[in-house]
C-alpha cells in the first residue's frame, strides 16, 4: 500500500517537471531573443522595389550636446540601385536657426552634406528640426566600421553646433549597423 | 479614514493585478512580443522614402505617442504612399511599443 502511495507521488513530481519544461524553454528563448547581439534583423527593414531593394536602418544611438541640452536622432534609407543613402535627422534644440551643412568628423576625416528642411515644429520648450540629407553609402559604411565614435557638426547661420555620441553606445551599435551595411553590399553582389 | 485606506489599497492591487501593457499585433506573446505585419497597400509603386511614427505604453497605465500615418509620412517628406507596415513589441506586459512604417515617395 505504501509502495503504491510512493509511486503516485513520483508521478506527480514527474508531471510537475514536465509542466515546468515549456516555461523554462519559453524563458530561455525569450532571453536569447532579447540578449542576442548577433540578430541584426530587428535593426533594419527591407522592401523589394521595381528598381532595387529599399533598406531602412534606425541606429539606436543619439548624438547630443550636454552643455546646451540639444540632441539628435537619425535614420538611414538606402535604395540599392543608388550610390548614396538618405540620412534623415531630428535635431531638438532651443534655437530656430536653419542648418546649412551637416558633417561627420572621425579620425581627421570629414563627410559633409547640404541638407534640405522637411519641417520645424515646437516640442515642449524646444524646437524639433527635421532635415534630409544624402551621404555616400560607402562613406557611411566606413564611418560605422570605425571603433572611435564620430562627432556630428551642424553648421547653422548662428555658427557650428557640435554633437557627440556616447563611446560605449557607439561601440555596441556601430557594429550592428556596419553588419547591416555589409549584408546590403553582399546582397548587391559587391 | 480606514475605509478610504482599504479602498485605495484595493484599487492599487486591482490595477497591479489586471493591468499590463498590451500592444496591437496580429499575434501576441505573454512573455515577449515582436511582430511585424501589414497595414495597407495603395496603387502607388516605387518607394524611395521610409517614415516612422511610434507610441509607447508602460504597464498599460501610461500610453503616449503620435502614431498617425500623417506623422510618419511627414517625418520622411512622403507625399505619395505606397504601403504601410506596423510593428508591435511588448516585454512581459511591462513596456510596449507600437510603430508604423510608411513607404512612399
mmCIF file of C-alpha atoms in Angstrom:
data_model
loop_
_atom_site.group_PDB
_atom_site.id
_atom_site.type_symbol
_atom_site.label_atom_id
_atom_site.label_comp_id
_atom_site.label_asym_id
_atom_site.label_seq_id
_atom_site.Cartn_x
_atom_site.Cartn_y
_atom_site.Cartn_z
ATOM 1 C CA UNK A 1 0.000 0.000 0.000
ATOM 2 C CA UNK A 2 2.809 2.322 0.998
ATOM 3 C CA UNK A 3 4.634 1.429 -2.187
ATOM 4 C CA UNK A 4 1.594 2.460 -4.302
ATOM 5 C CA UNK A 5 1.444 5.809 -2.499
ATOM 6 C CA UNK A 6 5.148 6.405 -3.222
ATOM 7 C CA UNK A 7 4.625 5.642 -6.902
ATOM 8 C CA UNK A 8 1.775 8.102 -7.172
ATOM 9 C CA UNK A 9 3.882 10.873 -5.537
ATOM 10 C CA UNK A 10 6.655 10.130 -8.015
ATOM 11 C CA UNK A 11 4.259 10.504 -10.970
ATOM 12 C CA UNK A 12 3.022 13.846 -9.655
ATOM 13 C CA UNK A 13 6.610 15.039 -9.371
ATOM 14 C CA UNK A 14 7.421 13.990 -12.923
ATOM 15 C CA UNK A 15 4.200 15.666 -14.143
ATOM 16 C CA UNK A 16 5.224 18.883 -12.430
ATOM 17 C CA UNK A 17 8.669 18.691 -14.047
ATOM 18 C CA UNK A 18 7.011 18.120 -17.458
ATOM 19 C CA UNK A 19 4.811 21.196 -16.952
ATOM 20 C CA UNK A 20 7.841 23.263 -15.981
ATOM 21 C CA UNK A 21 9.753 22.483 -19.194
ATOM 22 C CA UNK A 22 7.665 24.621 -21.623
ATOM 23 C CA UNK A 23 8.018 27.622 -19.293
ATOM 24 C CA UNK A 24 11.763 27.034 -18.979
ATOM 25 C CA UNK A 25 12.146 26.724 -22.763
ATOM 26 C CA UNK A 26 9.988 29.839 -23.345
ATOM 27 C CA UNK A 27 12.083 31.773 -20.839
ATOM 28 C CA UNK A 28 15.346 30.681 -22.475
ATOM 29 C CA UNK A 29 14.003 31.544 -25.949
ATOM 30 C CA UNK A 30 12.925 34.950 -24.695
ATOM 31 C CA UNK A 31 16.310 35.515 -23.123
ATOM 32 C CA UNK A 32 18.129 34.512 -26.307
ATOM 33 C CA UNK A 33 15.930 36.733 -28.492
ATOM 34 C CA UNK A 34 16.357 39.743 -26.226
ATOM 35 C CA UNK A 35 20.038 39.321 -25.412
ATOM 36 C CA UNK A 36 21.391 38.118 -28.743
ATOM 37 C CA UNK A 37 23.612 40.825 -30.223
ATOM 38 C CA UNK A 38 24.105 38.858 -33.419
ATOM 39 C CA UNK A 39 20.486 39.026 -34.555
ATOM 40 C CA UNK A 40 20.555 42.077 -36.824
ATOM 41 C CA UNK A 41 17.150 41.523 -38.467
ATOM 42 C CA UNK A 42 15.361 43.711 -35.920
ATOM 43 C CA UNK A 43 17.636 46.657 -36.664
ATOM 44 C CA UNK A 44 16.598 47.152 -40.283
ATOM 45 C CA UNK A 45 13.656 46.761 -42.624
ATOM 46 C CA UNK A 46 13.831 45.911 -46.308
ATOM 47 C CA UNK A 47 11.301 46.216 -49.111
ATOM 48 C CA UNK A 48 11.645 44.901 -52.665
ATOM 49 C CA UNK A 49 11.035 47.641 -55.225
ATOM 50 C CA UNK A 50 10.908 47.676 -59.034
ATOM 51 C CA UNK A 51 14.321 49.357 -59.108
ATOM 52 C CA UNK A 52 16.143 47.576 -56.295
ATOM 53 C CA UNK A 53 15.727 46.870 -52.604
ATOM 54 C CA UNK A 54 14.895 49.670 -50.187
ATOM 55 C CA UNK A 55 16.583 49.333 -46.791
ATOM 56 C CA UNK A 56 15.671 51.312 -43.702
ATOM 57 C CA UNK A 57 18.102 51.387 -40.775
ATOM 58 C CA UNK A 58 17.374 53.107 -37.478
ATOM 59 C CA UNK A 59 20.510 53.145 -35.281
ATOM 60 C CA UNK A 60 19.767 53.272 -31.549
ATOM 61 C CA UNK A 61 22.369 55.950 -30.944
ATOM 62 C CA UNK A 62 21.638 59.522 -30.039
ATOM 63 C CA UNK A 63 24.037 62.380 -30.662
ATOM 64 C CA UNK A 64 23.830 65.111 -28.050
ATOM 65 C CA UNK A 65 25.408 68.244 -26.664
ATOM 66 C CA UNK A 66 25.369 68.075 -22.853
ATOM 67 C CA UNK A 67 26.166 71.784 -22.420
ATOM 68 C CA UNK A 68 23.015 73.116 -24.108
ATOM 69 C CA UNK A 69 20.779 70.035 -23.840
ATOM 70 C CA UNK A 70 20.278 69.556 -27.579
ATOM 71 C CA UNK A 71 20.060 66.089 -29.095
ATOM 72 C CA UNK A 72 19.844 64.468 -32.500
ATOM 73 C CA UNK A 73 18.243 61.233 -33.717
ATOM 74 C CA UNK A 74 18.645 59.908 -37.226
ATOM 75 C CA UNK A 75 17.656 57.149 -39.598
ATOM 76 C CA UNK A 76 19.166 55.879 -42.846
ATOM 77 C CA UNK A 77 17.282 54.869 -46.002
ATOM 78 C CA UNK A 78 19.113 53.235 -48.894
ATOM 79 C CA UNK A 79 17.925 52.071 -52.317
ATOM 80 C CA UNK A 80 20.388 49.528 -53.692
ATOM 81 C CA UNK A 81 20.468 50.974 -57.211
ATOM 82 C CA UNK A 82 21.834 54.292 -55.922
ATOM 83 C CA UNK A 83 25.315 55.214 -54.706
ATOM 84 C CA UNK A 84 24.089 57.478 -51.929
ATOM 85 C CA UNK A 85 21.894 56.901 -48.873
ATOM 86 C CA UNK A 86 19.390 59.291 -47.314
ATOM 87 C CA UNK A 87 20.115 60.352 -43.737
ATOM 88 C CA UNK A 88 17.125 61.988 -42.048
ATOM 89 C CA UNK A 89 17.794 63.820 -38.798
ATOM 90 C CA UNK A 90 15.599 65.131 -35.982
ATOM 91 C CA UNK A 91 17.529 67.827 -34.128
ATOM 92 C CA UNK A 92 15.983 69.127 -30.901
ATOM 93 C CA UNK A 93 17.351 72.497 -29.813
ATOM 94 C CA UNK A 94 16.428 75.874 -28.278
ATOM 95 C CA UNK A 95 17.220 77.814 -31.442
ATOM 96 C CA UNK A 96 15.305 78.111 -34.706
ATOM 97 C CA UNK A 97 18.358 78.726 -36.924
ATOM 98 C CA UNK A 98 18.312 76.735 -40.142
ATOM 99 C CA UNK A 99 21.003 74.098 -40.789
ATOM 100 C CA UNK A 100 23.171 74.771 -43.861
ATOM 101 C CA UNK A 101 25.550 71.799 -43.679
ATOM 102 C CA UNK A 102 25.841 68.514 -41.768
ATOM 103 C CA UNK A 103 29.287 66.976 -41.190
ATOM 104 C CA UNK A 104 30.508 63.742 -39.621
ATOM 105 C CA UNK A 105 34.078 64.094 -38.340
ATOM 106 C CA UNK A 106 36.048 60.971 -37.435
ATOM 107 C CA UNK A 107 39.797 60.259 -37.277
ATOM 108 C CA UNK A 108 40.528 63.507 -39.134
ATOM 109 C CA UNK A 109 38.179 62.603 -41.999
ATOM 110 C CA UNK A 110 35.079 64.682 -42.700
ATOM 111 C CA UNK A 111 31.943 63.653 -44.606
ATOM 112 C CA UNK A 112 29.586 66.540 -45.357
ATOM 113 C CA UNK A 113 26.224 67.121 -46.979
ATOM 114 C CA UNK A 114 23.917 70.064 -47.597
ATOM 115 C CA UNK A 115 20.562 69.123 -46.072
ATOM 116 C CA UNK A 116 17.017 70.069 -47.054
ATOM 117 C CA UNK A 117 14.480 71.102 -44.431
ATOM 118 C CA UNK A 118 11.440 68.833 -44.053
ATOM 119 C CA UNK A 119 9.819 70.754 -41.201
ATOM 120 C CA UNK A 120 10.446 72.609 -37.962
ATOM 121 C CA UNK A 121 7.937 72.377 -35.122
ATOM 122 C CA UNK A 122 7.800 73.111 -31.386
ATOM 123 C CA UNK A 123 8.250 70.356 -28.811
ATOM 124 C CA UNK A 124 7.703 71.405 -25.183
ATOM 125 C CA UNK A 125 10.034 74.417 -24.737
ATOM 126 C CA UNK A 126 12.315 73.477 -27.655
ATOM 127 C CA UNK A 127 12.193 73.135 -31.451
ATOM 128 C CA UNK A 128 12.431 69.967 -33.493
ATOM 129 C CA UNK A 129 14.274 70.467 -36.796
ATOM 130 C CA UNK A 130 13.684 67.672 -39.314
ATOM 131 C CA UNK A 131 16.135 67.612 -42.230
ATOM 132 C CA UNK A 132 17.013 65.202 -45.006
ATOM 133 C CA UNK A 133 20.498 64.816 -46.434
ATOM 134 C CA UNK A 134 22.389 62.476 -48.746
ATOM 135 C CA UNK A 135 25.707 60.778 -47.983
ATOM 136 C CA UNK A 136 27.732 58.294 -49.999
ATOM 137 C CA UNK A 137 26.778 54.746 -48.949
ATOM 138 C CA UNK A 138 30.472 53.722 -48.888
ATOM 139 C CA UNK A 139 31.364 56.719 -46.686
ATOM 140 C CA UNK A 140 28.612 55.780 -44.225
ATOM 141 C CA UNK A 141 29.794 52.167 -44.188
ATOM 142 C CA UNK A 142 33.345 53.342 -43.486
ATOM 143 C CA UNK A 143 32.054 55.647 -40.713
ATOM 144 C CA UNK A 144 30.150 52.869 -38.912
ATOM 145 C CA UNK A 145 33.010 50.395 -39.310
ATOM 146 C CA UNK A 146 35.252 52.538 -37.081
ATOM 147 C CA UNK A 147 35.564 51.908 -33.339
ATOM 148 C CA UNK A 148 36.088 55.565 -32.432
ATOM 149 C CA UNK A 149 32.831 57.495 -32.214
ATOM 150 C CA UNK A 150 32.437 60.412 -34.647
ATOM 151 C CA UNK A 151 31.412 63.995 -33.984
ATOM 152 C CA UNK A 152 28.487 65.493 -35.811
ATOM 153 C CA UNK A 153 28.757 69.169 -36.669
ATOM 154 C CA UNK A 154 25.718 71.167 -37.703
ATOM 155 C CA UNK A 155 26.642 74.374 -39.489
ATOM 156 C CA UNK A 156 23.918 76.948 -38.883
ATOM 157 C CA UNK A 157 23.535 80.640 -39.606
ATOM 158 C CA UNK A 158 24.436 81.280 -35.941
ATOM 159 C CA UNK A 159 27.598 79.135 -36.038
ATOM 160 C CA UNK A 160 28.571 75.485 -35.743
ATOM 161 C CA UNK A 161 26.964 73.145 -33.230
ATOM 162 C CA UNK A 162 28.985 70.118 -32.175
ATOM 163 C CA UNK A 163 27.286 66.919 -31.090
ATOM 164 C CA UNK A 164 28.883 63.733 -29.775
ATOM 165 C CA UNK A 165 27.748 60.162 -29.200
ATOM 166 C CA UNK A 166 28.475 58.056 -26.116
ATOM 167 C CA UNK A 167 31.555 55.889 -26.841
ATOM 168 C CA UNK A 168 30.156 52.672 -25.303
ATOM 169 C CA UNK A 169 26.848 53.135 -27.132
ATOM 170 C CA UNK A 170 28.758 53.692 -30.374
ATOM 171 C CA UNK A 171 30.910 50.573 -29.872
ATOM 172 C CA UNK A 172 27.803 48.455 -29.230
ATOM 173 C CA UNK A 173 25.565 49.807 -32.009
ATOM 174 C CA UNK A 174 28.011 50.712 -34.795
ATOM 175 C CA UNK A 175 28.943 47.016 -35.087
ATOM 176 C CA UNK A 176 25.290 46.178 -35.794
ATOM 177 C CA UNK A 177 24.861 48.971 -38.368
ATOM 178 C CA UNK A 178 28.167 48.018 -40.013
ATOM 179 C CA UNK A 179 26.951 44.384 -40.262
ATOM 180 C CA UNK A 180 23.710 45.582 -41.875
ATOM 181 C CA UNK A 181 25.716 47.623 -44.416
ATOM 182 C CA UNK A 182 27.983 44.623 -45.108
ATOM 183 C CA UNK A 183 24.888 42.472 -45.635
ATOM 184 C CA UNK A 184 23.478 45.034 -48.117
ATOM 185 C CA UNK A 185 26.783 45.045 -50.040
ATOM 186 C CA UNK A 186 26.855 41.235 -50.110
ATOM 187 C CA UNK A 187 23.221 41.121 -51.287
ATOM 188 C CA UNK A 188 24.127 43.523 -54.094
ATOM 189 C CA UNK A 189 26.983 41.202 -55.012
ATOM 190 C CA UNK A 190 29.774 43.758 -54.439
ATOM 191 C CA UNK B 1 -10.339 57.016 7.144
ATOM 192 C CA UNK B 2 -9.704 53.284 7.458
ATOM 193 C CA UNK B 3 -12.280 52.559 4.718
ATOM 194 C CA UNK B 4 -10.576 55.013 2.350
ATOM 195 C CA UNK B 5 -7.210 53.374 3.092
ATOM 196 C CA UNK B 6 -8.608 49.911 2.294
ATOM 197 C CA UNK B 7 -10.265 51.253 -0.851
ATOM 198 C CA UNK B 8 -7.012 52.857 -2.016
ATOM 199 C CA UNK B 9 -5.025 49.655 -1.354
ATOM 200 C CA UNK B 10 -7.723 47.647 -3.142
ATOM 201 C CA UNK B 11 -7.543 49.937 -6.180
ATOM 202 C CA UNK B 12 -3.743 49.703 -6.358
ATOM 203 C CA UNK B 13 -3.838 45.897 -6.030
ATOM 204 C CA UNK B 14 -6.585 45.647 -8.661
ATOM 205 C CA UNK B 15 -4.576 47.866 -11.016
ATOM 206 C CA UNK B 16 -1.423 45.803 -10.426
ATOM 207 C CA UNK B 17 -3.220 42.507 -10.974
ATOM 208 C CA UNK B 18 -5.242 43.498 -14.049
ATOM 209 C CA UNK B 19 -3.078 45.975 -15.994
ATOM 210 C CA UNK B 20 -0.383 45.146 -18.429
ATOM 211 C CA UNK B 21 0.959 46.936 -21.473
ATOM 212 C CA UNK B 22 -0.856 45.341 -24.417
ATOM 213 C CA UNK B 23 0.088 46.203 -27.982
ATOM 214 C CA UNK B 24 -1.824 45.996 -31.274
ATOM 215 C CA UNK B 25 -0.499 42.951 -33.088
ATOM 216 C CA UNK B 26 -1.894 40.016 -35.103
ATOM 217 C CA UNK B 27 -0.205 37.678 -32.629
ATOM 218 C CA UNK B 28 0.736 38.366 -29.041
ATOM 219 C CA UNK B 29 3.008 36.560 -26.628
ATOM 220 C CA UNK B 30 2.537 36.667 -22.870
ATOM 221 C CA UNK B 31 6.264 36.956 -22.179
ATOM 222 C CA UNK B 32 7.542 38.707 -25.286
ATOM 223 C CA UNK B 33 6.011 40.054 -28.493
ATOM 224 C CA UNK B 34 7.828 41.413 -31.520
ATOM 225 C CA UNK B 35 5.613 41.063 -34.584
ATOM 226 C CA UNK B 36 5.692 42.914 -37.907
ATOM 227 C CA UNK B 37 2.543 42.989 -40.023
ATOM 228 C CA UNK B 38 0.963 44.791 -42.987
ATOM 229 C CA UNK B 39 -1.498 47.663 -42.534
ATOM 230 C CA UNK B 40 -2.366 48.959 -46.005
ATOM 231 C CA UNK B 41 -1.280 48.958 -49.657
ATOM 232 C CA UNK B 42 -2.046 51.578 -52.326
ATOM 233 C CA UNK B 43 -1.726 51.537 -56.128
ATOM 234 C CA UNK B 44 1.421 53.724 -55.931
ATOM 235 C CA UNK B 45 4.656 51.862 -56.574
ATOM 236 C CA UNK B 46 8.352 52.654 -56.428
ATOM 237 C CA UNK B 47 9.174 53.726 -52.867
ATOM 238 C CA UNK B 48 12.329 55.693 -52.165
ATOM 239 C CA UNK B 49 11.479 57.022 -48.701
ATOM 240 C CA UNK B 50 10.514 55.468 -45.357
ATOM 241 C CA UNK B 51 8.873 57.379 -42.496
ATOM 242 C CA UNK B 52 8.110 56.124 -38.996
ATOM 243 C CA UNK B 53 5.937 57.060 -36.036
ATOM 244 C CA UNK B 54 5.852 55.447 -32.602
ATOM 245 C CA UNK B 55 3.740 55.255 -29.454
ATOM 246 C CA UNK B 56 4.610 53.502 -26.196
ATOM 247 C CA UNK B 57 2.892 52.243 -23.068
ATOM 248 C CA UNK B 58 4.190 51.497 -19.572
ATOM 249 C CA UNK B 59 2.300 48.820 -17.577
ATOM 250 C CA UNK B 60 -0.823 49.738 -19.503
ATOM 251 C CA UNK B 61 -1.106 52.721 -17.159
ATOM 252 C CA UNK B 62 0.519 55.438 -19.266
ATOM 253 C CA UNK B 63 0.450 55.446 -23.061
ATOM 254 C CA UNK B 64 1.859 58.277 -25.167
ATOM 255 C CA UNK B 65 2.854 58.999 -28.751
ATOM 256 C CA UNK B 66 1.560 60.044 -32.136
ATOM 257 C CA UNK B 67 1.425 57.017 -34.384
ATOM 258 C CA UNK B 68 -0.665 58.527 -37.158
ATOM 259 C CA UNK B 69 0.106 57.818 -40.828
ATOM 260 C CA UNK B 70 0.337 61.566 -41.412
ATOM 261 C CA UNK B 71 3.114 61.948 -38.816
ATOM 262 C CA UNK B 72 5.081 59.013 -40.232
ATOM 263 C CA UNK B 73 4.735 60.284 -43.808
ATOM 264 C CA UNK B 74 5.692 63.812 -42.740
ATOM 265 C CA UNK B 75 8.864 62.562 -40.995
ATOM 266 C CA UNK B 76 10.333 61.492 -44.344
ATOM 267 C CA UNK B 77 8.634 64.059 -46.578
ATOM 268 C CA UNK B 78 6.424 61.432 -48.240
ATOM 269 C CA UNK B 79 3.588 62.728 -50.417
ATOM 270 C CA UNK B 80 2.679 59.506 -52.280
ATOM 271 C CA UNK B 81 2.204 56.495 -50.012
ATOM 272 C CA UNK B 82 2.969 53.047 -51.407
ATOM 273 C CA UNK B 83 2.347 50.779 -48.413
ATOM 274 C CA UNK B 84 2.270 50.793 -44.606
ATOM 275 C CA UNK B 85 3.624 48.211 -42.151
ATOM 276 C CA UNK B 86 3.244 48.002 -38.382
ATOM 277 C CA UNK B 87 5.381 46.544 -35.627
ATOM 278 C CA UNK B 88 4.200 45.705 -32.112
ATOM 279 C CA UNK B 89 6.684 44.967 -29.331
ATOM 280 C CA UNK B 90 5.897 44.074 -25.736
ATOM 281 C CA UNK B 91 8.128 42.855 -22.919
ATOM 282 C CA UNK B 92 6.374 40.979 -20.088
ATOM 283 C CA UNK B 93 3.424 43.362 -20.349
ATOM 284 C CA UNK B 94 5.600 45.988 -18.662
ATOM 285 C CA UNK B 95 6.708 48.024 -21.670
ATOM 286 C CA UNK B 96 5.099 48.018 -25.100
ATOM 287 C CA UNK B 97 5.732 49.980 -28.284
ATOM 288 C CA UNK B 98 3.691 50.277 -31.462
ATOM 289 C CA UNK B 99 5.410 51.574 -34.566
ATOM 290 C CA UNK B 100 4.300 52.183 -38.140
ATOM 291 C CA UNK B 101 6.476 52.338 -41.244
ATOM 292 C CA UNK B 102 5.160 54.344 -44.184
ATOM 293 C CA UNK B 103 6.781 53.709 -47.578
ATOM 294 C CA UNK B 104 6.442 56.089 -50.497
ATOM 295 C CA UNK B 105 7.995 58.944 -52.389
#
